[in-house]
XYZ file of C-alpha atoms in Angstrom:
375
model
C 2.146 -46.393 -4.706
C 0.458 -42.836 -4.790
C 2.462 -39.829 -5.606
C 1.021 -37.036 -3.616
C 2.340 -33.570 -3.940
C 1.663 -30.621 -1.715
C 1.875 -26.882 -3.167
C 2.707 -24.755 -0.223
C 4.587 -24.598 3.230
C 2.112 -22.870 5.142
C -0.259 -24.110 8.087
C -2.192 -26.300 5.866
C 0.295 -27.659 3.516
C 2.697 -28.638 6.464
C -0.226 -30.323 8.733
C -1.137 -31.869 5.718
C 2.318 -33.204 5.063
C 2.690 -34.612 8.385
C -0.495 -36.177 8.846
C 0.126 -38.525 5.130
C 3.787 -39.204 6.553
C 2.638 -40.522 9.841
C 0.063 -42.828 8.280
C 1.629 -43.793 4.756
C 4.583 -46.453 4.350
C 7.427 -45.746 2.070
C 5.670 -46.899 -0.102
C 3.915 -43.589 -1.519
C 5.885 -40.757 -2.182
C 4.898 -37.348 -0.557
C 6.599 -34.277 -2.285
C 6.188 -30.952 -1.121
C 7.011 -27.485 -2.671
C 7.288 -24.007 -1.102
C 9.402 -20.743 -2.442
C 10.828 -20.655 0.953
C 12.672 -23.005 3.077
C 11.694 -21.789 6.449
C 8.133 -21.626 8.350
C 6.920 -18.706 9.935
C 4.388 -18.135 12.286
C 2.192 -15.809 11.204
C 0.120 -15.178 14.681
C 3.638 -13.817 16.351
C 4.776 -11.645 13.757
C 2.490 -8.163 15.769
C 5.298 -9.418 18.659
C 8.158 -8.981 16.326
C 6.719 -5.807 15.312
C 7.050 -4.632 18.985
C 10.389 -6.344 20.306
C 8.378 -8.592 22.217
C 9.727 -11.735 19.873
C 12.979 -12.006 17.514
C 12.240 -13.337 13.827
C 13.974 -16.243 14.491
C 11.537 -17.020 17.250
C 8.575 -17.449 14.679
C 10.276 -19.358 12.056
C 12.038 -23.032 11.777
C 13.744 -24.947 8.950
C 11.065 -26.195 6.810
C 13.568 -28.569 4.946
C 14.668 -30.270 8.168
C 10.996 -30.520 9.297
C 10.147 -32.346 6.165
C 13.438 -34.229 6.234
C 12.309 -35.834 9.574
C 9.160 -37.083 8.185
C 10.590 -38.613 5.015
C 8.946 -35.936 2.679
C 10.691 -34.839 0.021
C 11.123 -31.138 -0.196
C 11.482 -29.187 -3.496
C 12.431 -25.498 -3.237
C 10.728 -23.238 -6.073
C 7.722 -21.664 -7.607
C 4.688 -22.859 -8.878
C 4.144 -21.841 -11.929
C 1.401 -23.853 -13.771
C -1.198 -26.894 -13.185
C -1.882 -29.228 -15.941
C -5.011 -30.955 -14.446
C -5.352 -33.500 -17.030
C -1.906 -34.573 -17.109
C -1.888 -34.659 -13.130
C 1.260 -32.045 -13.350
C 2.828 -28.838 -11.474
C 5.294 -27.267 -13.571
C 7.643 -25.958 -11.136
C 10.700 -23.110 -11.422
C 13.640 -22.741 -8.955
C 17.382 -23.395 -8.653
C 17.402 -26.557 -8.029
C 14.628 -27.700 -9.992
C 12.837 -26.948 -13.474
C 10.282 -28.718 -14.922
C 7.539 -31.081 -14.235
C 6.089 -32.699 -11.103
C 3.788 -35.601 -11.998
C 0.661 -36.294 -8.958
C -1.662 -38.856 -8.192
C -3.480 -36.645 -5.681
C -2.794 -32.826 -5.134
C -3.132 -30.323 -2.288
C -3.223 -26.693 -3.223
C -1.823 -24.645 0.005
C -0.048 -22.014 -2.003
C -1.887 -19.517 0.450
C -3.104 -15.767 -1.102
C -0.988 -13.023 -2.583
C -0.983 -9.682 -1.204
C -2.655 -7.526 -3.870
C -1.444 -3.872 -2.512
C -2.178 -3.481 -6.763
C -5.477 -2.908 -5.845
C -4.884 -0.150 -3.734
C -2.816 2.640 -5.706
C -0.451 4.406 -3.120
C -0.350 1.223 -0.996
C 3.242 0.394 -1.915
C 4.735 4.003 -1.636
C 2.623 4.507 1.844
C 1.695 2.305 3.528
C 3.258 -0.728 6.153
C 1.745 -3.895 6.601
C 3.220 -7.123 8.962
C 2.515 -10.295 6.656
C 6.615 -10.961 6.671
C 8.873 -10.493 9.070
C 10.651 -8.052 7.200
C 7.517 -6.012 7.299
C 6.826 -6.382 10.812
C 10.409 -5.142 11.649
C 9.858 -2.473 9.347
C 6.733 -1.072 10.715
C 8.261 -1.701 14.599
C 11.015 0.935 13.390
C 8.871 3.000 12.723
C 6.658 2.823 15.496
C 9.635 3.527 17.828
C 10.811 6.596 16.203
C 6.983 7.879 15.837
C 7.164 10.956 17.920
C 3.208 12.567 17.192
C 0.677 12.800 15.094
C -1.951 10.010 14.044
C -1.929 6.351 13.341
C -4.145 4.437 11.260
C -3.982 0.668 11.434
C -6.746 -1.292 9.417
C -7.482 -3.734 6.639
C -8.676 -2.773 2.857
C -11.513 -4.622 1.326
C -10.779 -8.473 1.156
C -8.020 -8.419 3.372
C -9.789 -11.018 5.892
C -7.338 -10.715 8.839
C -9.075 -8.561 12.019
C -7.095 -9.979 14.691
C -3.755 -8.991 13.658
C -5.164 -4.777 13.042
C -6.731 -5.041 16.795
C -3.541 -6.646 18.289
C -1.501 -4.203 16.913
C -4.079 -1.148 17.927
C -4.034 -2.336 21.567
C -0.309 -2.828 21.311
C 0.159 1.092 20.105
C -2.006 2.179 22.424
C 0.187 0.504 25.283
C 3.459 2.043 24.028
C 2.114 5.237 23.443
C -0.603 5.212 26.516
C 0.974 8.993 28.025
C 0.859 10.310 24.624
C -2.464 9.563 23.904
C -4.039 10.704 26.957
C -2.523 14.155 26.300
C -3.294 14.218 23.323
C 0.221 14.527 21.446
C -0.822 10.730 19.264
C -4.094 9.392 18.397
C -4.719 6.301 17.276
C -7.510 5.076 14.564
C -8.957 1.410 13.687
C -10.790 1.718 10.036
C -12.478 -1.006 8.744
C -14.169 -1.641 5.470
C -17.339 -3.074 6.734
C -19.056 -3.834 10.040
C -16.844 -5.282 13.008
C -19.650 -8.288 12.698
C -18.780 -8.365 9.166
C -15.232 -9.034 9.697
C -15.457 -11.730 12.402
C -17.591 -13.600 10.100
C -20.721 -12.466 11.628
C -20.240 -12.753 14.906
C -21.759 -10.271 17.526
C -18.568 -8.947 19.501
C -18.651 -5.264 18.431
C -19.903 -4.261 21.610
C -16.677 -6.057 24.133
C -14.113 -4.661 21.568
C -15.472 -1.458 20.909
C -15.368 -0.919 25.095
C -11.413 -2.374 25.014
C -10.880 0.412 22.173
C -12.921 2.827 24.260
C -10.601 1.939 27.565
C -6.961 2.427 25.310
C -8.005 5.493 23.976
C -8.789 3.908 20.497
C -10.850 5.328 17.692
C -12.468 2.814 15.300
C -14.029 3.220 12.178
C -16.285 1.350 9.966
C -17.875 0.915 6.222
C -14.683 2.720 5.305
C -13.258 0.823 1.710
C -9.664 2.029 1.641
C -9.634 2.697 -2.342
C -6.488 5.091 -2.551
C -3.610 6.450 -0.390
C -1.776 9.563 -0.803
C 0.807 10.494 1.624
C -1.080 12.211 4.051
C -4.784 10.752 3.685
C -6.285 7.190 2.963
C -9.324 8.068 0.535
C -12.277 5.379 0.144
C -14.899 4.812 -2.215
C -17.066 6.446 0.411
C -15.702 9.574 -0.310
C -14.019 9.572 3.206
C -10.505 11.495 3.597
C -8.930 10.700 6.692
C -5.209 11.727 7.536
C -2.509 9.873 9.071
C 0.848 10.364 9.934
C 2.051 6.227 10.182
C -0.145 3.855 8.514
C -0.305 0.346 8.835
C -3.088 -1.303 6.864
C -3.855 -5.130 5.749
C -3.761 -5.215 1.660
C -6.753 -7.003 -0.139
C -6.291 -10.740 -0.536
C -5.673 -12.092 -4.227
C -5.219 -15.477 -5.381
C -2.878 -16.974 -7.872
C -3.565 -16.586 -11.716
C -1.742 -19.800 -12.688
C -4.794 -21.641 -10.769
C -7.449 -20.648 -13.266
C -6.652 -23.584 -15.000
C -8.252 -26.012 -12.636
C -11.431 -24.434 -13.600
C -12.343 -23.692 -10.282
C -11.749 -19.889 -8.952
C -14.017 -17.138 -8.023
C -13.548 -13.225 -9.126
C -10.303 -13.076 -7.133
C -8.686 -16.451 -8.027
C -9.277 -18.115 -4.699
C -10.858 -22.110 -5.259
C -14.694 -23.081 -4.638
C -13.957 -26.432 -2.821
C -16.494 -28.621 -0.818
C -16.654 -29.640 2.606
C -14.095 -32.229 1.958
C -11.916 -29.425 0.656
C -12.329 -30.978 -2.756
C -11.865 -28.663 -5.468
C -15.077 -28.546 -7.595
C -15.082 -30.360 -10.592
C -11.925 -32.270 -9.887
C -11.341 -36.003 -8.972
C -7.939 -36.379 -6.427
C -7.431 -32.541 -5.647
C -7.922 -30.903 -2.597
C -7.036 -27.078 -1.171
C -6.288 -25.828 1.817
C -6.024 -22.522 3.819
C -5.960 -19.185 2.732
C -6.556 -20.287 -1.256
C -10.010 -21.607 -0.563
C -13.149 -19.239 -1.410
C -14.795 -19.496 2.670
C -16.687 -16.858 4.142
C -15.140 -14.976 6.788
C -11.993 -13.933 8.241
C -8.689 -16.256 7.171
C -6.980 -18.147 10.434
C -4.278 -20.424 10.866
C -6.453 -22.591 13.265
C -8.716 -22.791 9.833
C -5.733 -24.164 7.428
C -4.610 -26.513 10.003
C -7.833 -28.750 10.289
C -8.329 -28.120 6.801
C -5.142 -29.662 6.553
C -6.225 -32.507 8.815
C -9.235 -32.854 6.610
C -7.816 -33.416 3.176
C -5.003 -35.551 4.630
C -7.730 -37.934 5.923
C -9.253 -37.912 2.887
C -6.776 -38.927 0.754
C -5.919 -41.328 3.214
C -9.186 -42.737 2.476
C -8.848 -42.385 -1.205
C -5.826 -44.244 -1.441
C -7.044 -47.336 0.889
C -10.396 -47.695 -1.707
C -12.780 -45.918 0.709
C -14.882 -42.852 -0.014
C -14.042 -39.917 2.061
C -15.787 -39.296 4.846
C -13.997 -36.090 6.798
C -15.877 -33.001 6.696
C -14.739 -29.874 7.253
C -16.577 -27.249 9.743
C -15.739 -23.538 9.365
C -15.919 -22.070 12.729
C -13.501 -18.894 14.690
C -11.281 -20.238 17.292
C -9.534 -16.581 18.096
C -7.970 -14.793 20.399
C -7.598 -11.102 20.420
C -4.510 -9.823 22.525
C -5.034 -6.904 24.262
C -1.911 -7.527 26.315
C -4.016 -7.706 29.724
C -7.801 -7.804 30.698
C -9.218 -6.709 27.749
C -8.129 -10.071 25.740
C -11.000 -11.462 23.934
C -11.303 -15.233 23.301
C -13.926 -15.959 20.159
C -15.323 -19.551 19.750
C -17.879 -18.702 16.954
C -19.514 -21.110 14.442
C -19.239 -19.329 10.990
C -21.759 -21.733 9.168
C -24.227 -21.730 12.554
C -24.489 -19.203 14.412
C -25.696 -20.827 17.089
C -22.563 -21.859 18.200
C -21.387 -18.403 20.097
C -18.877 -18.122 23.286
C -17.058 -14.996 24.130
C -14.451 -14.790 26.978
C -12.390 -11.838 28.690
C -9.668 -11.229 30.641
C -5.763 -11.801 30.671
C -5.843 -15.616 30.897
C -6.344 -15.021 27.435
C -3.539 -13.000 26.464
C -1.454 -15.847 28.639
C -2.845 -18.594 26.797
C -2.138 -17.218 23.001
C 1.730 -16.844 24.173
C 1.427 -20.504 25.910
C -0.085 -22.028 22.619
C 2.328 -20.021 20.119
C 5.305 -21.541 21.974
C 3.712 -25.025 22.407
C 2.998 -25.027 18.166
C 6.567 -24.708 17.558
C 7.654 -27.007 19.899
C 5.497 -29.689 18.524
C 5.838 -28.958 14.999
C 9.449 -26.814 14.741
């Protein structure tokens, strides 16, 4: 019998639990720990902000799903991991104590390090949560005139919702942009190519921005926010009237006990999703230190790889499954300017870029299918 502990109920953790539960018999115990009893489909938060779909449409009951799979669910926060004792300390309303494991999958996700940018908490909106998305949506609905800035802070790693928010705002305020009443600016801390892991889609995306009346600014590493300006380490001072930014990503300090974190407390793993220097310990999702942007589909594939390698270990075999780091993403511009990108972050010979209304439709269909399949 193996005790498998999964820390986190996002894309990577849920997929790993599904795959393990589907291939192991009841003699093995799978436990998933998450501070929240619901799963949120984060790629749909832009649509939620603009009222296209409701928050209930992008969430489902994680507890019920795991019960169906035969996976034990513990609602609580992981406050420490002892790799020598192979135990995680969890605290919550229903559970307080140690959970021991034979195999560990760390899928705790990233922390929004708003404290890294003074003034963020007081002045900026973000979209990384249903409540935050609804709050920004209300602010956009009440906006009358001035400059709207959407963008990424350094180490934010999420360029797609920034682009999609800008396009959604441009559609909403099309006439106001045309008559100069409203301006929309998109701000990246580096080049557009760097934001997308090296993919060269700037010509197509810049052309789409221009057609929608959106100004794009590169190499603006925001370091501070006042009540009327964003300020960068390169001495930019850009005025705004409404601000939506993706904050920096940070790992959890409690992961330092594993001895495999980088300077941002993100875990270093190999291509088989094994945490450096630790046996029977895997990590998936936003908490892994791979280069380039973060996408849900990456966490899904990482969860599958980790699960397959745990299954191999349980069977007494050598892990063989390898993760390949690539981007499969759609930037939904709401019509003909929508872009599909397939790019090999570790192999830039893999590159495909397509444009057209079909991709907007395809993204919406995929989101509905994913919830129907997993929710």
